CSV table of C-alpha atoms and ligand atoms in Angstrom, one decimal:
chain,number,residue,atom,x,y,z
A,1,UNK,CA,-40.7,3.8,-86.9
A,2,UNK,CA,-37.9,5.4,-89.1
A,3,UNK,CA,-35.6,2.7,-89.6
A,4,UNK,CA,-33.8,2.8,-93.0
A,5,UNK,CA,-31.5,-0.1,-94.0
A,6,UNK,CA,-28.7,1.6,-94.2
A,7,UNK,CA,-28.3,2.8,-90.4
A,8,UNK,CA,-26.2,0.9,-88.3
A,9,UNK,CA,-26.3,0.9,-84.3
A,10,UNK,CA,-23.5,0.7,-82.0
A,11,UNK,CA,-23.1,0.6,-78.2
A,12,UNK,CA,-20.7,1.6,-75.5
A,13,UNK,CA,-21.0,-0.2,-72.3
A,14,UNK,CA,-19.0,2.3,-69.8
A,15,UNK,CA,-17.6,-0.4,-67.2
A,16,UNK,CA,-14.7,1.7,-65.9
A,17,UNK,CA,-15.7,3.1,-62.7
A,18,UNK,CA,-14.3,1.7,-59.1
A,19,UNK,CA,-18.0,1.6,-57.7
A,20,UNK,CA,-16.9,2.8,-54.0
A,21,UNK,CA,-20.5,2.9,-52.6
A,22,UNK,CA,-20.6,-1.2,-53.0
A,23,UNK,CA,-19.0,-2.2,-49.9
A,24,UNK,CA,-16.8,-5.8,-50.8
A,25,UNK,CA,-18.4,-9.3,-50.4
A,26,UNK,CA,-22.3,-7.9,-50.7
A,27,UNK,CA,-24.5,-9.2,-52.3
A,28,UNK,CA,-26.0,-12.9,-52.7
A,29,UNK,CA,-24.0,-14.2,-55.7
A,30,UNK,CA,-21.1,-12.1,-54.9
A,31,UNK,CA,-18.9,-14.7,-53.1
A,32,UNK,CA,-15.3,-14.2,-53.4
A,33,UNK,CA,-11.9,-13.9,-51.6
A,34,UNK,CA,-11.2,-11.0,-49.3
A,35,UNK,CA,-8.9,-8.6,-51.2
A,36,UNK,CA,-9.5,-5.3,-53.1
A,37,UNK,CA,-13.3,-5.1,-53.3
A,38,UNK,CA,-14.3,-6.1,-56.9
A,39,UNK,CA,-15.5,-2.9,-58.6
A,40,UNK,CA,-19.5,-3.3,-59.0
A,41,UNK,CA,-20.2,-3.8,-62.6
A,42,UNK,CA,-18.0,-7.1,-62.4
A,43,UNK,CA,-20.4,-8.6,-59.6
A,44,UNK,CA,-22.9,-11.3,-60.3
A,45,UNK,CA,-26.7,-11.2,-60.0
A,46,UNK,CA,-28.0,-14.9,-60.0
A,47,UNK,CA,-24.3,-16.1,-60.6
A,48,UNK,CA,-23.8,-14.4,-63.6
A,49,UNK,CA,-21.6,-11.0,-64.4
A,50,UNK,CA,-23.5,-7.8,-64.5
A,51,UNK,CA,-21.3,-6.7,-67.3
A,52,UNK,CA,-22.6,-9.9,-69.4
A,53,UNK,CA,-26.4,-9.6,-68.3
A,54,UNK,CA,-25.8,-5.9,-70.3
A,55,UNK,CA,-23.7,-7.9,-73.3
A,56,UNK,CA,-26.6,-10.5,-73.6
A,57,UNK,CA,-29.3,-7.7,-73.5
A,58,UNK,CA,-27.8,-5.6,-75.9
A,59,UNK,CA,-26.8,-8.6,-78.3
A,60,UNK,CA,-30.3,-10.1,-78.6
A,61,UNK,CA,-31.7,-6.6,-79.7
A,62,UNK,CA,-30.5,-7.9,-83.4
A,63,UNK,CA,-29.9,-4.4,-84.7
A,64,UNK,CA,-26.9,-4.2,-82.8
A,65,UNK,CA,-23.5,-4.4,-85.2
A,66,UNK,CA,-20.8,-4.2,-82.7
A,67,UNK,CA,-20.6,-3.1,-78.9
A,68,UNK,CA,-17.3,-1.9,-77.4
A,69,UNK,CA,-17.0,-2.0,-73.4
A,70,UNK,CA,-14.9,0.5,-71.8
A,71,UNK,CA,-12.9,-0.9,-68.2
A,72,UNK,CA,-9.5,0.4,-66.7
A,73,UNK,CA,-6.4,-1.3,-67.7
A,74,UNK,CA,-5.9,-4.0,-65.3
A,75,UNK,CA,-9.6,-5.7,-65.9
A,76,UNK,CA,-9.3,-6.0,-69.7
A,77,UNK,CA,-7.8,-9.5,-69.0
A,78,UNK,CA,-10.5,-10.3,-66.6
A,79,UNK,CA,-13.2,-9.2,-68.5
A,80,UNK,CA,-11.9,-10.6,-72.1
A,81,UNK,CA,-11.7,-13.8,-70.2
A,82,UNK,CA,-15.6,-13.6,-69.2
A,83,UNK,CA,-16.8,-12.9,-72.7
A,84,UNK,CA,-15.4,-15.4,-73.4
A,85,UNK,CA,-16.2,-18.0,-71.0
A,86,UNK,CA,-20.1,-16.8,-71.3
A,87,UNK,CA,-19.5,-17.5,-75.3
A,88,UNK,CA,-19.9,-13.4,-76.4
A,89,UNK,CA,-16.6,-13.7,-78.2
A,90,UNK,CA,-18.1,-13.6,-82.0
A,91,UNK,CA,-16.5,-10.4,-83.1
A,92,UNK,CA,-19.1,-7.8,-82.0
A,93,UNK,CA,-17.7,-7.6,-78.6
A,94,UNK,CA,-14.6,-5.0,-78.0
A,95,UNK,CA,-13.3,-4.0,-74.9
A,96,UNK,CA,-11.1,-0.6,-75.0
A,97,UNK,CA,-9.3,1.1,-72.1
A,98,UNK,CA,-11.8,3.3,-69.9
A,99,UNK,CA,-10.7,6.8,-68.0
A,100,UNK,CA,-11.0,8.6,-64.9
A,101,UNK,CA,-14.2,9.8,-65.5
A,102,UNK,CA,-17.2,8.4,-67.0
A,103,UNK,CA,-17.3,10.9,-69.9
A,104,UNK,CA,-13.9,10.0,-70.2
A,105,UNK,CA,-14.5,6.1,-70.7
A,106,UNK,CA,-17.1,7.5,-73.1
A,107,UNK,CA,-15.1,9.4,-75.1
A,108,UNK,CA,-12.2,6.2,-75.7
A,109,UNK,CA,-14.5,4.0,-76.4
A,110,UNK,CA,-16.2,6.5,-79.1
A,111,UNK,CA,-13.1,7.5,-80.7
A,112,UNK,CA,-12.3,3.7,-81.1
A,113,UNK,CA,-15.6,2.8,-82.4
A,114,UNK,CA,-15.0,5.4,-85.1
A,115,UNK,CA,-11.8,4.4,-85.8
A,116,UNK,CA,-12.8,0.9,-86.2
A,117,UNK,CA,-16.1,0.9,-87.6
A,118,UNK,CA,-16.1,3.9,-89.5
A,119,UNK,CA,-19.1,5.0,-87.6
A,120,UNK,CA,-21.5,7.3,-90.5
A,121,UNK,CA,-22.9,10.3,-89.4
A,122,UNK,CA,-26.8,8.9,-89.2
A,123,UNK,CA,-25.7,5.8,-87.5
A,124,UNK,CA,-27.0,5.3,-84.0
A,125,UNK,CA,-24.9,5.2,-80.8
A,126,UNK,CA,-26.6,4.1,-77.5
A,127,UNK,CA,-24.5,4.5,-74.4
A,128,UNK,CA,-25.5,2.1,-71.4
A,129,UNK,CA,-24.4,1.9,-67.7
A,130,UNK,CA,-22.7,-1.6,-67.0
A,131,UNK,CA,-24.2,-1.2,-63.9
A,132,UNK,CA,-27.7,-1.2,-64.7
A,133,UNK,CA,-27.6,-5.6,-65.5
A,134,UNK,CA,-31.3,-5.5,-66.1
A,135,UNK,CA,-31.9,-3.4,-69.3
A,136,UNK,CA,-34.2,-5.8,-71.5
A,137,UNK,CA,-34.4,-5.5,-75.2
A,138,UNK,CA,-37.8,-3.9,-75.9
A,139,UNK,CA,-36.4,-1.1,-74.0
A,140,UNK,CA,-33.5,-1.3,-76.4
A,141,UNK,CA,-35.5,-1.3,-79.0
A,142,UNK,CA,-37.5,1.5,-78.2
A,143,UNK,CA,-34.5,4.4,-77.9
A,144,UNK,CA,-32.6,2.9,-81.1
A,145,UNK,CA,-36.1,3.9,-82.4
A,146,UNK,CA,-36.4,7.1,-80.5
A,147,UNK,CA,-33.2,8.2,-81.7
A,148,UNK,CA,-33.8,7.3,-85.6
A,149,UNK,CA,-36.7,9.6,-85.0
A,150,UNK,CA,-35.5,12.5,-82.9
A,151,UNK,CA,-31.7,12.2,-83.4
A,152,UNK,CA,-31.1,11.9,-79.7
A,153,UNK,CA,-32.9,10.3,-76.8
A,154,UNK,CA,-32.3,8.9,-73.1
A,155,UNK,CA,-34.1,6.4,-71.3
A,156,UNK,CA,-36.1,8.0,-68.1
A,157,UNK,CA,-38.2,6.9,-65.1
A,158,UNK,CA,-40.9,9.8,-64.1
A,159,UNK,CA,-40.9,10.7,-60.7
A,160,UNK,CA,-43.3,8.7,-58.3
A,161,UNK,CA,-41.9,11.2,-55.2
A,162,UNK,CA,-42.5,15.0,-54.5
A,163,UNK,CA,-39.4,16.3,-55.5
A,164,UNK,CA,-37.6,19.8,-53.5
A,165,UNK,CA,-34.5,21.8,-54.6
A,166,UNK,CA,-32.4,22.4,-51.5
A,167,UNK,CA,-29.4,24.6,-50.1
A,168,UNK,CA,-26.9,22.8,-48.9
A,169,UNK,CA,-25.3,24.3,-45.0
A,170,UNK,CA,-23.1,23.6,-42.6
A,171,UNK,CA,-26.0,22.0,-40.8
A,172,UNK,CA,-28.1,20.1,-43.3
A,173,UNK,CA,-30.1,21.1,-46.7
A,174,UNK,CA,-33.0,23.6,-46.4
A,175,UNK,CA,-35.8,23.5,-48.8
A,176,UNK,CA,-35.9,26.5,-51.7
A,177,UNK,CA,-38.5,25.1,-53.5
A,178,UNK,CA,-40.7,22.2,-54.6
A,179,UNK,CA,-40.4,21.0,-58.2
A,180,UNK,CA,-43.8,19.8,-60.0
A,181,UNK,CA,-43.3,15.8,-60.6
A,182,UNK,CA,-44.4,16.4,-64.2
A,183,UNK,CA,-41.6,18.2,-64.9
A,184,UNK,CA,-39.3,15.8,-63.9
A,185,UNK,CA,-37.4,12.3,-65.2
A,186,UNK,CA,-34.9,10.5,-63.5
A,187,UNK,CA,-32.5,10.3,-66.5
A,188,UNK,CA,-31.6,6.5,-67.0
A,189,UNK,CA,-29.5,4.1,-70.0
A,190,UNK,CA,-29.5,3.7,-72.6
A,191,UNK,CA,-28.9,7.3,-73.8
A,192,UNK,CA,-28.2,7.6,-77.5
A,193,UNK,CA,-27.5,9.4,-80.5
A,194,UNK,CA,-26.9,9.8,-84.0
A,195,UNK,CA,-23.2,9.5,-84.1
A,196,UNK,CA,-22.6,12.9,-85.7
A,197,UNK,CA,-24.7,14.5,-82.9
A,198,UNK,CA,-22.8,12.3,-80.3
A,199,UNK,CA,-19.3,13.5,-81.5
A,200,UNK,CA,-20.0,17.1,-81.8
A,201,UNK,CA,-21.7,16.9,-78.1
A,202,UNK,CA,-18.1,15.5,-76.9
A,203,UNK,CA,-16.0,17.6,-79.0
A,204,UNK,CA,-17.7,20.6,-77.7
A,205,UNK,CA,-17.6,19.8,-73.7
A,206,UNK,CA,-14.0,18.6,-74.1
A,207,UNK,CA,-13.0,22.1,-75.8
A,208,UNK,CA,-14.9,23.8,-72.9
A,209,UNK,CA,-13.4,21.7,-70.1
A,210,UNK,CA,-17.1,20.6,-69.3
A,211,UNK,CA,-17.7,17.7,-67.2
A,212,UNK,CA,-21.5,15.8,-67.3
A,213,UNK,CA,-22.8,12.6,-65.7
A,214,UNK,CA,-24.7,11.8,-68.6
A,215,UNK,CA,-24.5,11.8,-72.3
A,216,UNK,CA,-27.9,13.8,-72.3
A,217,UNK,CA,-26.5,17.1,-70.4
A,218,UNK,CA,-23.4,16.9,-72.9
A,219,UNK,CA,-26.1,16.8,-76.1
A,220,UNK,CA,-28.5,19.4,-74.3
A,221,UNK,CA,-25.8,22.2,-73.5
A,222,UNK,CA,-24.7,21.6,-77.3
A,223,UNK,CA,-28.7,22.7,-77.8
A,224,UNK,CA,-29.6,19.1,-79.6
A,225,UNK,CA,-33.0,18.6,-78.5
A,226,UNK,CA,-33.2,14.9,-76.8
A,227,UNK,CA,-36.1,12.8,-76.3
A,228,UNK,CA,-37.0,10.5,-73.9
A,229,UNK,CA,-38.3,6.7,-73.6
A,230,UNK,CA,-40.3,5.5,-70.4
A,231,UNK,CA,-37.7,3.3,-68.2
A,232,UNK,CA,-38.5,1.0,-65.6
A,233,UNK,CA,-37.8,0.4,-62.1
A,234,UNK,CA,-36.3,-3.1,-62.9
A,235,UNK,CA,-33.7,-0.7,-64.9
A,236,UNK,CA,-31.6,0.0,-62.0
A,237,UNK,CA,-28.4,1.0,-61.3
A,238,UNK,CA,-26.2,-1.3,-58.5
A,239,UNK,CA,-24.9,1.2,-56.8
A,240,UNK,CA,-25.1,0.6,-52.9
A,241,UNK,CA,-25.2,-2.7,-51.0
A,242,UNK,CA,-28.9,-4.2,-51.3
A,243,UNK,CA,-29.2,-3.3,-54.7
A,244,UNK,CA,-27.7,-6.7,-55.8
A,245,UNK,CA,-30.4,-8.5,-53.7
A,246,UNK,CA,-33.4,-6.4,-55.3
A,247,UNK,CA,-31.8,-6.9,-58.7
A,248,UNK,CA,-31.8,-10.7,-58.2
A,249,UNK,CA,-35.6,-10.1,-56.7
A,250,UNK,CA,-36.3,-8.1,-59.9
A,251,UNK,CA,-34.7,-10.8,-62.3
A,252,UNK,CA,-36.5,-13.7,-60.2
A,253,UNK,CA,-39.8,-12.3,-61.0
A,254,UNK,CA,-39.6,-11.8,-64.8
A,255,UNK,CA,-39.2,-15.2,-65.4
B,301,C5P,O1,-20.3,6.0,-61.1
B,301,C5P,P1,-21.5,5.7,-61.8
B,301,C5P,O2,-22.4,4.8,-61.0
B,301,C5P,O3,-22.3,6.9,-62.3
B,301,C5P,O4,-21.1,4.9,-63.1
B,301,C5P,C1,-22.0,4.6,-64.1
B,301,C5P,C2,-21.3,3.7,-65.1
B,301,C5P,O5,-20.1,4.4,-65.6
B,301,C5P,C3,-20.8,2.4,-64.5
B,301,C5P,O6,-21.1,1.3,-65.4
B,301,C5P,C4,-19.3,2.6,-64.3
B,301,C5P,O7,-18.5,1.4,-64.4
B,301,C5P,C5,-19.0,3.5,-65.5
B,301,C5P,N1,-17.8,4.4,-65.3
B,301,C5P,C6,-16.7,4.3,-66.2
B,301,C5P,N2,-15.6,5.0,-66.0
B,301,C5P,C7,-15.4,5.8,-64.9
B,301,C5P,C8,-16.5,5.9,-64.0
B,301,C5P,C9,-17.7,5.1,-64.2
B,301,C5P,O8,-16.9,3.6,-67.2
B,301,C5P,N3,-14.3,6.5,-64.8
């Protein structure tokens, strides 16, 4: 395990997106007034918000120095006011404006990070989905240490299914070819970097207009070789109703 003194880890917790899979009022713990349906990450799972199941996770793997969570403009009341409330307020929690596009909320919240921390080249950055409320800290752990040893690396959950490529048509998706299982990973967060790598992977797909999912296809097409961790099922990401119940099933069971 390569972990020298001097390196530092941050974290961006992307919470900006509108989540319109999740229809409004699913979920178990997700009681509220009718009205604009609450964008997912700001649900609860077993009464508490997803976004502060990610804050605790990430703030009990000790290494972490600061952690700045990206949401649109007319949340950062709402969600300064839960950090707060769940006692998270101790200086290591910032919350910056998010954009239109993941990569977008991304990017602000690494440009601020820089700005504020002075983020060194080797220092680690992990990016994590606020909607994946069940990342646990030995999984932490393990990409902060992946990514002192490789420079970059992404959490990832082999494929259990036979997986096909397909042509989309008019009438449906036809099969062009099957994909071995052992060549694949269902990319997950955490996905880090060393900050330097993570800046040049952004500076290059913003100068070419290139738009990624991920932070791994952004540090791939800038041909920095990234590593990956084991992920879990448990590790998922609420993204459609029932998801909320299985993450509550999920969170029930490991304790
Ligand atoms: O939309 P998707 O499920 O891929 O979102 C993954 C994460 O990125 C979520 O935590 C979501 O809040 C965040 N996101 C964001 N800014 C956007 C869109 C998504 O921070 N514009």
């Amino acid at each position: 395990m390569y972990t020298p003194d001097s390196m530092r880890v941050f974290v961006i917790l992307p919470a900006a997106g509108i989540g319109t899979r999740m229809s409004a009022g699913s979920g178990p713990s997700a009681s509220r007034p009718s009205g604009p349906p609450t964008p997912k990450q700001f649900l609860s799972i077993a009464g508490i918000p997803m976004l502060v199941h990610c804050l605790r996770a990430f703030l009990a793997a000790g290494r972490v120095e600061a952690i700045y969570v990206a949401v649109r403009q007319p949340e950062i009341e709402r969600v300064q006011a839960q950090i707060a409330e769940f006692g998270l307020a101790g200086g290591k929690v910032h919350v910056v404006e998010g954009g239109n596009l993941r990569q977008q909320s991304v990017a602000n919240a690494l440009a601020q990070l820089v700005t504020e921390t002075g983020c060194a080249d080797d220092d680690v950055v992990l990016v994590h989905d606020a909607a994946r409320p069940l990342i646990d800290s030995a999984t932490i752990d393990r990409t902060i240490d992946a990514v002192a040893e490789f420079g970059a690396a992404i959490v990832g959950l082999p494929a259990v299914d036979t997986i096909k490529q397909v042509e989309r048509t008019a009438h449906g998706a036809i099969i062009t070819a099957t994909i071995p299982r052992e060549m694949i990973v269902q990319a997950q967060t955490p996905q880090g970097a060393r900050c330097g790598l993570l800046r040049r992977a952004f500076a290059e797909a913003a100068a070419d207009e290139f738009e990624g999912t991920d932070e791994a296809s952004l540090l791939e097409r800038a041909g920095i070789p990234v590593a990956v961790v084991p992920g879990s099922a448990k590790n998922l990401k609420i993204t459609q109703p029932g998801d909320l119940e299985l993450a509550e099933f999920y969170l029930a069971a490991s304790k």
